């Protein structure tokens, strides 16, 4: 699945950014979140499931399910990387990215001629 299919919510607040990803079938121990060089948030998840259904002893039935997620997101300049928090509940991953107080840079208007 692509990142846009997983991302189901984004909120930008004064104090933080909030992201919500739907990752059905995954438990929190199957999700790994890292911050890579250059301020890139990486979210990975993998779930494997196999079942044997013995309807008939001579021909047992097998079924398996596999899900894999891997998405990257460039973090904004004002993200406090050390304070990022994540919570996984009922197949929904919620990430909170606190913001630092960024000083306003001087902005110069350029005249269009």
N, CA, C and O atoms as a Tinker XYZ file with bonds, in Angstrom:
   452  protein
     1  N      0.832000   -1.183000    0.000000    73     2
     2  CA     0.000000    0.000000    0.000000    64     1     3
     3  C      0.876000    1.245000    0.000000    63     2     4     5
     4  O      1.924000    1.278000    0.645000    81     3
     5  N      0.451000    2.239000   -0.707000    73     3     6
     6  CA     1.191000    3.485000   -0.744000    64     5     7
     7  C      0.869000    4.363000    0.454000    63     6     8     9
     8  O     -0.143000    4.153000    1.123000    81     7
     9  N      1.733000    5.357000    0.733000    73     7    10
    10  CA     1.533000    6.218000    1.892000    64     9    11
    11  C      0.188000    6.928000    1.898000    63    10    12    13
    12  O     -0.417000    7.086000    2.958000    81    11
    13  N     -0.290000    7.359000    0.740000    73    11    14
    14  CA    -1.561000    8.084000    0.711000    64    13    15
    15  C     -2.735000    7.180000    1.063000    63    14    16    17
    16  O     -3.757000    7.662000    1.551000    81    15
    17  N     -2.605000    5.877000    0.823000    73    15    18
    18  CA    -3.676000    4.951000    1.181000    64    17    19
    19  C     -3.679000    4.678000    2.683000    63    18    20    21
    20  O     -4.732000    4.407000    3.260000    81    19
    21  N     -2.514000    4.748000    3.317000    73    19    22
    22  CA    -2.418000    4.495000    4.746000    64    21    23
    23  C     -2.795000    5.711000    5.575000    63    22    24    25
    24  O     -3.483000    5.585000    6.588000    81    23
    25  N     -2.347000    6.891000    5.149000    73    23    26
    26  CA    -2.567000    8.111000    5.913000    64    25    27
    27  C     -4.043000    8.493000    5.873000    63    26    28    29
    28  O     -4.597000    8.779000    4.811000    81    27
    29  N     -4.662000    8.491000    7.036000    73    27    30
    30  CA    -6.089000    8.804000    7.113000    64    29    31
    31  C     -6.356000   10.087000    7.874000    63    30    32    33
    32  O     -7.506000   10.502000    8.018000    81    31
    33  N     -5.302000   10.713000    8.358000    73    31    34
    34  CA    -5.515000   11.958000    9.068000    64    33    35
    35  C     -4.227000   12.714000    9.280000    63    34    36    37
    36  O     -3.199000   12.124000    9.615000    81    35
    37  N     -4.279000   14.025000    9.086000    73    35    38
    38  CA    -3.145000   14.902000    9.346000    64    37    39
    39  C     -3.687000   16.194000    9.926000    63    38    40    41
    40  O     -4.586000   16.815000    9.359000    81    39
    41  N     -3.131000   16.593000   11.065000    73    39    42
    42  CA    -3.530000   17.855000   11.682000    64    41    43
    43  C     -2.270000   18.628000   12.037000    63    42    44    45
    44  O     -1.322000   18.085000   12.603000    81    43
    45  N     -2.286000   19.889000   11.694000    73    43    46
    46  CA    -1.187000   20.772000   12.074000    64    45    47
    47  C     -1.709000   21.722000   13.137000    63    46    48    49
    48  O     -2.610000   22.524000   12.889000    81    47
    49  N     -1.127000   21.617000   14.324000    73    47    50
    50  CA    -1.512000   22.487000   15.429000    64    49    51
    51  C     -0.323000   23.375000   15.789000    63    50    52    53
    52  O      0.792000   23.162000   15.314000    81    51
    53  N     -0.576000   24.363000   16.624000    73    51    54
    54  CA     0.495000   25.282000   17.012000    64    53    55
    55  C      1.629000   24.547000   17.725000    63    54    56    57
    56  O      2.802000   24.861000   17.525000    81    55
    57  N      1.271000   23.563000   18.563000    73    55    58
    58  CA     2.275000   22.881000   19.375000    64    57    59
    59  C      2.774000   21.560000   18.785000    63    58    60    61
    60  O      3.805000   21.049000   19.220000    81    59
    61  N      2.056000   20.996000   17.795000    73    59    62
    62  CA     2.472000   19.700000   17.252000    64    61    63
    63  C      1.792000   19.391000   15.921000    63    62    64    65
    64  O      0.852000   20.064000   15.498000    81    63
    65  N      2.308000   18.344000   15.285000    73    63    66
    66  CA     1.670000   17.744000   14.114000    64    65    67
    67  C      1.106000   16.409000   14.577000    63    66    68    69
    68  O      1.712000   15.737000   15.412000    81    67
    69  N     -0.039000   16.019000   14.050000    73    67    70
    70  CA    -0.633000   14.720000   14.385000    64    69    71
    71  C     -0.912000   13.961000   13.096000    63    70    72    73
    72  O     -1.503000   14.490000   12.154000    81    71
    73  N     -0.473000   12.713000   13.078000    73    71    74
    74  CA    -0.686000   11.834000   11.931000    64    73    75
    75  C     -1.475000   10.621000   12.387000    63    74    76    77
    76  O     -1.325000   10.156000   13.517000    81    75
    77  N     -2.318000   10.111000   11.497000    73    75    78
    78  CA    -3.073000    8.891000   11.796000    64    77    79
    79  C     -2.978000    7.971000   10.588000    63    78    80    81
    80  O     -3.339000    8.351000    9.475000    81    79
    81  N     -2.488000    6.753000   10.820000    73    79    82
    82  CA    -2.355000    5.749000    9.765000    64    81    83
    83  C     -3.212000    4.543000   10.112000    63    82    84    85
    84  O     -3.224000    4.094000   11.258000    81    83
    85  N     -3.925000    4.019000    9.129000    73    83    86
    86  CA    -4.673000    2.778000    9.320000    64    85    87
    87  C     -3.783000    1.621000    8.895000    63    86    88    89
    88  O     -3.333000    1.553000    7.751000    81    87
    89  N     -3.537000    0.712000    9.832000    73    87    90
    90  CA    -2.692000   -0.449000    9.583000    64    89    91
    91  C     -3.402000   -1.686000   10.123000    63    90    92    93
    92  O     -2.948000   -2.277000   11.103000    81    91
    93  N     -4.511000   -2.086000    9.499000    73    91    94
    94  CA    -5.320000   -3.186000   10.033000    64    93    95
    95  C     -4.545000   -4.492000   10.111000    63    94    96    97
    96  O     -3.757000   -4.826000    9.226000    81    95
    97  N     -4.790000   -5.220000   11.194000    73    95    98
    98  CA    -4.170000   -6.521000   11.371000    64    97    99
    99  C     -2.818000   -6.479000   12.049000    63    98   100   101
   100  O     -2.281000   -7.531000   12.396000    81    99
   101  N     -2.247000   -5.301000   12.251000    73    99   102
   102  CA    -0.937000   -5.204000   12.876000    64   101   103
   103  C     -1.060000   -4.887000   14.361000    63   102   104   105
   104  O     -1.914000   -4.107000   14.781000    81   103
   105  N     -0.184000   -5.513000   15.142000    73   103   106
   106  CA    -0.077000   -5.214000   16.564000    64   105   107
   107  C      1.086000   -4.242000   16.751000    63   106   108   109
   108  O      1.898000   -4.062000   15.844000    81   107
   109  N      1.167000   -3.619000   17.921000    73   107   110
   110  CA     2.206000   -2.610000   18.121000    64   109   111
   111  C      3.615000   -3.186000   18.015000    63   110   112   113
   112  O      4.534000   -2.476000   17.606000    81   111
   113  N      3.807000   -4.453000   18.373000    73   111   114
   114  CA     5.145000   -5.047000   18.259000    64   113   115
   115  C      5.508000   -5.398000   16.816000    63   114   116   117
   116  O      6.636000   -5.820000   16.558000    81   115
   117  N      4.592000   -5.237000   15.882000    73   115   118
   118  CA     4.865000   -5.490000   14.466000    64   117   119
   119  C      5.129000   -4.190000   13.695000    63   118   120   121
   120  O      5.334000   -4.210000   12.482000    81   119
   121  N      5.121000   -3.067000   14.412000    73   119   122
   122  CA     5.340000   -1.757000   13.793000    64   121   123
   123  C      6.652000   -1.183000   14.308000    63   122   124   125
   124  O      6.925000   -1.213000   15.508000    81   123
   125  N      7.460000   -0.663000   13.397000    73   123   126
   126  CA     8.735000   -0.048000   13.765000    64   125   127
   127  C      8.788000    1.344000   13.146000    63   126   128   129
   128  O      8.536000    1.517000   11.954000    81   127
   129  N      9.120000    2.338000   13.975000    73   127   130
   130  CA     9.214000    3.723000   13.522000    64   129   131
   131  C     10.620000    4.218000   13.812000    63   130   132   133
   132  O     11.107000    4.099000   14.936000    81   131
   133  N     11.270000    4.769000   12.802000    73   131   134
   134  CA    12.615000    5.308000   12.958000    64   133   135
   135  C     12.689000    6.686000   12.305000    63   134   136   137
   136  O     11.867000    7.037000   11.459000    81   135
   137  N     13.699000    7.458000   12.719000    73   135   138
   138  CA    13.998000    8.727000   12.064000    64   137   139
   139  C     15.354000    8.556000   11.398000    63   138   140   141
   140  O     16.362000    8.327000   12.066000    81   139
   141  N     15.368000    8.670000   10.086000    73   139   142
   142  CA    16.590000    8.473000    9.313000    64   141   143
   143  C     17.311000    9.803000    9.119000    63   142   144   145
   144  O     16.769000   10.870000    9.406000    81   143
   145  N     18.546000    9.713000    8.626000    73   143   146
   146  CA    19.328000   10.913000    8.332000    64   145   147
   147  C     18.535000   11.843000    7.434000    63   146   148   149
   148  O     17.807000   11.405000    6.543000    81   147
   149  N     18.687000   13.122000    7.683000    73   147   150
   150  CA    17.983000   14.101000    6.867000    64   149   151
   151  C     16.577000   14.386000    7.359000    63   150   152   153
   152  O     15.817000   15.080000    6.684000    81   151
   153  N     16.212000   13.858000    8.536000    73   151   154
   154  CA    14.894000   14.132000    9.097000    64   153   155
   155  C     13.759000   13.438000    8.374000    63   154   156   157
   156  O     12.731000   14.050000    8.088000    81   155
   157  N     13.942000   12.160000    8.078000    73   155   158
   158  CA    12.905000   11.383000    7.399000    64   157   159
   159  C     12.320000   10.373000    8.385000    63   158   160   161
   160  O     13.043000    9.548000    8.945000    81   159
   161  N     11.014000   10.448000    8.590000    73   159   162
   162  CA    10.309000    9.506000    9.454000    64   161   163
   163  C      9.956000    8.279000    8.628000    63   162   164   165
   164  O      9.314000    8.390000    7.583000    81   163
   165  N     10.378000    7.103000    9.101000    73   163   166
   166  CA    10.085000    5.858000    8.383000    64   165   167
   167  C      9.185000    4.983000    9.247000    63   166   168   169
   168  O      9.470000    4.738000   10.419000    81   167
   169  N      8.098000    4.521000    8.647000    73   167   170
   170  CA     7.130000    3.676000    9.343000    64   169   171
   171  C      7.068000    2.347000    8.609000    63   170   172   173
   172  O      6.754000    2.291000    7.420000    81   171
   173  N      7.376000    1.268000    9.344000    73   171   174
   174  CA     7.339000   -0.068000    8.750000    64   173   175
   175  C      6.477000   -0.985000    9.607000    63   174   176   177
   176  O      6.421000   -0.855000   10.830000    81   175
   177  N      5.820000   -1.897000    8.945000    73   175   178
   178  CA     5.032000   -2.888000    9.652000    64   177   179
   179  C      4.938000   -4.159000    8.836000    63   178   180   181
   180  O      4.866000   -4.119000    7.608000    81   179
   181  N      4.939000   -5.293000    9.530000    73   179   182
   182  CA     4.856000   -6.576000    8.834000    64   181   183
   183  C      4.048000   -7.542000    9.688000    63   182   184   185
   184  O      4.244000   -7.640000   10.899000    81   183
   185  N      3.136000   -8.251000    9.032000    73   183   186
   186  CA     2.273000   -9.204000    9.732000    64   185   187
   187  C      2.158000  -10.476000    8.905000    63   186   188   189
   188  O      1.808000  -10.437000    7.725000    81   187
   189  N      2.459000  -11.610000    9.547000    73   187   190
   190  CA     2.316000  -12.918000    8.890000    64   189   191
   191  C      1.374000  -13.763000    9.736000    63   190   192   193
   192  O      1.434000  -13.761000   10.966000    81   191
   193  N      0.512000  -14.476000    9.046000    73   191   194
   194  CA    -0.461000  -15.313000    9.749000    64   193   195
   195  C     -0.727000  -16.563000    8.925000    63   194   196   197
   196  O     -0.989000  -16.482000    7.725000    81   195
   197  N     -0.657000  -17.728000    9.579000    73   195   198
   198  CA    -0.955000  -18.990000    8.891000    64   197   199
   199  C     -1.945000  -19.787000    9.728000    63   198   200   201
   200  O     -1.867000  -19.813000   10.956000    81   199
   201  N     -2.870000  -20.431000    9.042000    73   199   202
   202  CA    -3.877000  -21.256000    9.713000    64   201   203
   203  C     -3.974000  -22.608000    9.020000    63   202   204   205
   204  O     -3.875000  -22.710000    7.797000    81   203
   205  N     -4.170000  -23.634000    9.827000    73   203   206
   206  CA    -4.453000  -24.962000    9.283000    64   205   207
   207  C     -5.853000  -25.332000    9.744000    63   206   208   209
   208  O     -6.152000  -25.355000   10.938000    81   207
   209  N     -6.693000  -25.616000    8.778000    73   207   210
   210  CA    -8.062000  -26.010000    9.087000    64   209   211
   211  C     -8.229000  -27.470000    8.691000    63   210   212   213
   212  O     -8.198000  -27.812000    7.509000    81   211
   213  N     -8.402000  -28.311000    9.677000    73   211   214
   214  CA    -8.475000  -29.746000    9.429000    64   213   215
   215  C     -9.922000  -30.192000    9.233000    63   214   216   217
   216  O    -10.500000  -30.857000   10.092000    81   215
   217  N    -10.493000  -29.819000    8.102000    73   215   218
   218  CA   -11.853000  -30.263000    7.789000    64   217   219
   219  C    -11.856000  -31.754000    7.457000    63   218   220   221
   220  O    -12.775000  -32.491000    7.814000    81   219
   221  N    -10.821000  -32.163000    6.779000    73   219   222
   222  CA   -10.693000  -33.547000    6.340000    64   221   223
   223  C     -9.266000  -33.981000    6.654000    63   222   224   225
   224  O     -8.316000  -33.340000    6.204000    81   223
   225  N     -9.098000  -35.054000    7.414000    73   223   226
   226  CA    -7.760000  -35.501000    7.810000    64   225   227
   227  C     -6.881000  -35.843000    6.616000    63   226   228   229
   228  O     -5.660000  -35.706000    6.689000    81   227
   229  N     -7.484000  -36.285000    5.521000    73   227   230
   230  CA    -6.698000  -36.659000    4.349000    64   229   231
   231  C     -6.254000  -35.436000    3.554000    63   230   232   233
   232  O     -5.203000  -35.467000    2.914000    81   231
   233  N     -7.034000  -34.368000    3.585000    73   231   234
   234  CA    -6.695000  -33.152000    2.846000    64   233   235
   235  C     -6.874000  -31.928000    3.748000    63   234   236   237
   236  O     -7.894000  -31.243000    3.676000    81   235
   237  N     -5.877000  -31.657000    4.598000    73   235   238
   238  CA    -6.002000  -30.471000    5.452000    64   237   239
   239  C     -5.957000  -29.192000    4.613000    63   238   240   241
   240  O     -5.316000  -29.145000    3.563000    81   239
   241  N     -6.626000  -28.193000    5.080000    73   239   242
   242  CA    -6.690000  -26.914000    4.372000    64   241   243
   243  C     -5.786000  -25.899000    5.077000    63   242   244   245
   244  O     -5.813000  -25.772000    6.301000    81   243
   245  N     -4.993000  -25.188000    4.292000    73   243   246
   246  CA    -4.092000  -24.164000    4.824000    64   245   247
   247  C     -4.511000  -22.804000    4.291000    63   246   248   249
   248  O     -4.960000  -22.676000    3.152000    81   247
   249  N     -4.360000  -21.813000    5.117000    73   247   250
   250  CA    -4.557000  -20.443000    4.640000    64   249   251
   251  C     -3.490000  -19.564000    5.286000    63   250   252   253
   252  O     -3.055000  -19.814000    6.410000    81   251
   253  N     -3.082000  -18.545000    4.564000    73   251   254
   254  CA    -2.093000  -17.623000    5.112000    64   253   255
   255  C     -2.425000  -16.202000    4.683000    63   254   256   257
   256  O     -3.068000  -15.964000    3.661000    81   255
   257  N     -1.963000  -15.273000    5.501000    73   255   258
   258  CA    -2.174000  -13.859000    5.232000    64   257   259
   259  C     -0.873000  -13.125000    5.514000    63   258   260   261
   260  O     -0.161000  -13.447000    6.465000    81   259
   261  N     -0.570000  -12.144000    4.688000    73   259   262
   262  CA     0.660000  -11.389000    4.846000    64   261   263
   263  C      0.385000   -9.922000    4.542000    63   262   264   265
   264  O     -0.250000   -9.596000    3.539000    81   263
   265  N      0.859000   -9.057000    5.398000    73   263   266
   266  CA     0.718000   -7.620000    5.171000    64   265   267
   267  C      2.034000   -6.924000    5.438000    63   266   268   269
   268  O      2.716000   -7.236000    6.415000    81   267
   269  N      2.403000   -5.978000    4.578000    73   267   270
   270  CA     3.664000   -5.265000    4.725000    64   269   271
   271  C      3.440000   -3.791000    4.420000    63   270   272   273
   272  O      2.829000   -3.447000    3.408000    81   271
   273  N      3.926000   -2.937000    5.279000    73   271   274
   274  CA     3.814000   -1.496000    5.109000    64   273   275
   275  C      5.208000   -0.894000    5.224000    63   274   276   277
   276  O      5.987000   -1.301000    6.087000    81   275
   277  N      5.527000    0.051000    4.383000    73   275   278
   278  CA     6.798000    0.768000    4.458000    64   277   279
   279  C      6.584000    2.133000    3.825000    63   278   280   281
   280  O      6.386000    2.237000    2.614000    81   279
   281  N      6.622000    3.163000    4.629000    73   279   282
   282  CA     6.404000    4.512000    4.120000    64   281   283
   283  C      7.385000    5.477000    4.772000    63   282   284   285
   284  O      7.830000    5.264000    5.900000    81   283
   285  N      7.708000    6.522000    4.057000    73   283   286
   286  CA     8.623000    7.549000    4.554000    64   285   287
   287  C      7.956000    8.912000    4.436000    63   286   288   289
   288  O      7.166000    9.168000    3.527000    81   287
   289  N      8.296000    9.770000    5.376000    73   287   290
   290  CA     7.723000   11.109000    5.416000    64   289   291
   291  C      8.815000   12.086000    5.836000    63   290   292   293
   292  O      9.445000   11.901000    6.878000    81   291
   293  N      9.044000   13.124000    5.035000    73   291   294
   294  CA    10.021000   14.156000    5.394000    64   293   295
   295  C      9.453000   14.988000    6.539000    63   294   296   297
   296  O      8.355000   15.535000    6.445000    81   295
   297  N     10.221000   15.072000    7.615000    73   295   298
   298  CA     9.773000   15.845000    8.768000    64   297   299
   299  C     10.001000   17.335000    8.531000    63   298   300   301
   300  O     10.984000   17.716000    7.896000    81   299
   301  N      9.106000   18.176000    9.033000    73   299   302
   302  CA     9.299000   19.620000    8.887000    64   301   303
   303  C     10.494000   20.102000    9.719000    63   302   304   305
   304  O     10.925000   19.423000   10.651000    81   303
   305  N     11.015000   21.268000    9.376000    73   303   306
   306  CA    12.189000   21.814000   10.061000    64   305   307
   307  C     11.960000   22.042000   11.548000    63   306   308   309
   308  O     12.906000   21.961000   12.331000    81   307
   309  N     10.731000   22.324000   11.951000    73   307   310
   310  CA    10.463000   22.627000   13.360000    64   309   311
   311  C     10.070000   21.397000   14.192000    63   310   312   313
   312  O      9.596000   21.546000   15.318000    81   311
   313  N     10.259000   20.201000   13.656000    73   311   314
   314  CA     9.916000   18.975000   14.394000    64   313   315
   315  C     10.940000   18.713000   15.494000    63   314   316   317
   316  O     12.146000   18.814000   15.269000    81   315
   317  N     10.450000   18.377000   16.684000    73   315   318
   318  CA    11.322000   17.968000   17.790000    64   317   319
   319  C     11.477000   16.451000   17.699000    63   318   320   321
   320  O     10.670000   15.699000   18.245000    81   319
   321  N     12.503000   16.022000   17.015000    73   319   322
   322  CA    12.690000   14.602000   16.703000    64   321   323
   323  C     12.775000   13.742000   17.962000    63   322   324   325
   324  O     12.232000   12.638000   17.995000    81   323
   325  N     13.448000   14.238000   18.990000    73   323   326
   326  CA    13.644000   13.449000   20.216000    64   325   327
   327  C     12.349000   13.235000   20.996000    63   326   328   329
   328  O     12.292000   12.377000   21.877000    81   327
   329  N     11.312000   14.006000   20.681000    73   327   330
   330  CA    10.072000   13.935000   21.457000    64   329   331
   331  C      8.896000   13.327000   20.691000    63   330   332   333
   332  O      7.754000   13.418000   21.143000    81   331
   333  N      9.159000   12.711000   19.545000    73   331   334
   334  CA     8.085000   12.084000   18.766000    64   333   335
   335  C      7.510000   10.913000   19.557000    63   334   336   337
   336  O      8.249000   10.124000   20.144000    81   335
   337  N      6.184000   10.812000   19.563000    73   335   338
   338  CA     5.502000    9.716000   20.269000    64   337   339
   339  C      4.559000    9.014000   19.311000    63   338   340   341
   340  O      4.020000    9.618000   18.384000    81   339
   341  N      4.370000    7.720000   19.557000    73   339   342
   342  CA     3.464000    6.930000   18.715000    64   341   343
   343  C      2.639000    6.001000   19.588000    63   342   344   345
   344  O      3.092000    5.529000   20.631000    81   343
   345  N      1.410000    5.750000   19.133000    73   343   346
   346  CA     0.505000    4.844000   19.835000    64   345   347
   347  C     -0.220000    3.995000   18.802000    63   346   348   349
   348  O     -0.739000    4.514000   17.814000    81   347
   349  N     -0.253000    2.686000   19.036000    73   347   350
   350  CA    -0.933000    1.753000   18.139000    64   349   351
   351  C     -2.087000    1.122000   18.902000    63   350   352   353
   352  O     -1.893000    0.526000   19.961000    81   351
   353  N     -3.300000    1.258000   18.351000    73   351   354
   354  CA    -4.474000    0.683000   19.015000    64   353   355
   355  C     -5.506000    0.322000   17.961000    63   354   356   357
   356  O     -5.863000    1.149000   17.121000    81   355
   357  N     -5.982000   -0.904000   18.006000    73   355   358
   358  CA    -7.037000   -1.383000   17.110000    64   357   359
   359  C     -6.713000   -1.145000   15.636000    63   358   360   361
   360  O     -7.586000   -0.762000   14.857000    81   359
   361  N     -5.452000   -1.373000   15.258000    73   359   362
   362  CA    -5.054000   -1.230000   13.859000    64   361   363
   363  C     -4.882000    0.198000   13.388000    63   362   364   365
   364  O     -4.750000    0.446000   12.189000    81   363
   365  N     -4.883000    1.151000   14.328000    73   363   366
   366  CA    -4.690000    2.559000   13.972000    64   365   367
   367  C     -3.441000    3.077000   14.684000    63   366   368   369
   368  O     -3.328000    2.993000   15.907000    81   367
   369  N     -2.515000    3.609000   13.903000    73   367   370
   370  CA    -1.279000    4.179000   14.428000    64   369   371
   371  C     -1.434000    5.693000   14.495000    63   370   372   373
   372  O     -1.739000    6.340000   13.494000    81   371
   373  N     -1.220000    6.253000   15.687000    73   371   374
   374  CA    -1.286000    7.705000   15.872000    64   373   375
   375  C      0.099000    8.199000   16.263000    63   374   376   377
   376  O      0.709000    7.693000   17.204000    81   375
   377  N      0.586000    9.191000   15.530000    73   375   378
   378  CA     1.915000    9.745000   15.768000    64   377   379
   379  C      1.768000   11.222000   16.103000    63   378   380   381
   380  O      1.061000   11.961000   15.417000    81   379
   381  N      2.447000   11.643000   17.169000    73   379   382
   382  CA     2.473000   13.048000   17.562000    64   381   383
   383  C      3.898000   13.552000   17.418000    63   382   384   385
   384  O      4.832000   12.984000   17.985000    81   383
   385  N      4.055000   14.623000   16.655000    73   383   386
   386  CA     5.370000   15.218000   16.413000    64   385   387
   387  C      5.348000   16.630000   16.996000    63   386   388   389
   388  O      4.789000   17.542000   16.388000    81   387
   389  N      5.961000   16.818000   18.186000    73   387   390
   390  CA     5.987000   18.154000   18.782000    64   389   391
   391  C      6.770000   19.139000   17.909000    63   390   392   393
   392  O      7.695000   18.764000   17.189000    81   391
   393  N      6.371000   20.404000   17.998000    73   391   394
   394  CA     7.027000   21.463000   17.227000    64   393   395
   395  C      7.863000   22.338000   18.159000    63   394   396   397
   396  O      7.477000   22.599000   19.298000    81   395
   397  N      9.008000   22.784000   17.658000    73   395   398
   398  CA     9.806000   23.749000   18.399000    64   397   399
   399  C      9.339000   25.145000   18.011000    63   398   400   401
   400  O      8.751000   25.355000   16.950000    81   399
   401  N      9.615000   26.079000   18.889000    73   399   402
   402  CA     9.249000   27.451000   18.567000    64   401   403
   403  C     10.297000   27.987000   17.615000    63   402   404   405
   404  O     11.442000   28.239000   17.989000    81   403
   405  N      9.881000   28.150000   16.399000    73   403   406
   406  CA    10.793000   28.576000   15.347000    64   405   407
   407  C     10.792000   30.096000   15.281000    63   406   408   409
   408  O      9.740000   30.736000   15.273000    81   407
   409  N     11.980000   30.652000   15.235000    73   407   410
   410  CA    12.065000   32.098000   15.105000    64   409   411
   411  C     11.693000   32.495000   13.688000    63   410   412   413
   412  O     12.066000   31.832000   12.719000    81   411
   413  N     10.961000   33.575000   13.587000    73   411   414
   414  CA    10.584000   34.078000   12.275000    64   413   415
   415  C     11.817000   34.632000   11.577000    63   414   416   417
   416  O     12.569000   35.417000   12.155000    81   415
   417  N     12.012000   34.230000   10.371000    73   415   418
   418  CA    13.126000   34.744000    9.584000    64   417   419
   419  C     12.683000   36.035000    8.908000    63   418   420   421
   420  O     11.507000   36.233000    8.606000    81   419
   421  N     13.662000   36.903000    8.683000    73   419   422
   422  CA    13.355000   38.129000    7.955000    64   421   423
   423  C     12.944000   37.767000    6.541000    63   422   424   425
   424  O     13.619000   36.999000    5.855000    81   423
   425  N     11.842000   38.325000    6.126000    73   423   426
   426  CA    11.334000   38.063000    4.785000    64   425   427
   427  C     11.436000   39.349000    3.986000    63   426   428   429
   428  O     10.995000   40.409000    4.430000    81   427
   429  N     12.009000   39.245000    2.831000    73   427   430
   430  CA    12.147000   40.405000    1.958000    64   429   431
   431  C     11.295000   40.168000    0.726000    63   430   432   433
   432  O     11.379000   39.123000    0.081000    81   431
   433  N     10.490000   41.138000    0.418000    73   431   434
   434  CA     9.640000   41.029000   -0.762000    64   433   435
   435  C     10.438000   41.428000   -1.998000    63   434   436   437
   436  O     11.169000   42.418000   -1.987000    81   435
   437  N     10.290000   40.653000   -3.047000    73   435   438
   438  CA    10.956000   40.929000   -4.317000    64   437   439
   439  C      9.916000   41.491000   -5.271000    63   438   440   441
   440  O      8.862000   40.891000   -5.480000    81   439
   441  N     10.216000   42.632000   -5.839000    73   439   442
   442  CA     9.301000   43.271000   -6.780000    64   441   443
   443  C      9.325000   42.549000   -8.121000    63   442   444   445
   444  O     10.395000   42.244000   -8.649000    81   443
   445  N      8.175000   42.282000   -8.657000    73   443   446
   446  CA     8.058000   41.648000   -9.970000    64   445   447
   447  C      7.946000   42.756000  -11.009000    63   446   448   449
   448  O      7.110000   43.651000  -10.879000    81   447
   449  N      8.781000   42.699000  -12.035000    73   447   450
   450  CA     8.775000   43.741000  -13.077000    64   449   451
   451  C      8.311000   43.192000  -14.389000    63   450   452
   452  O      8.243000   43.925000  -15.376000    81   451
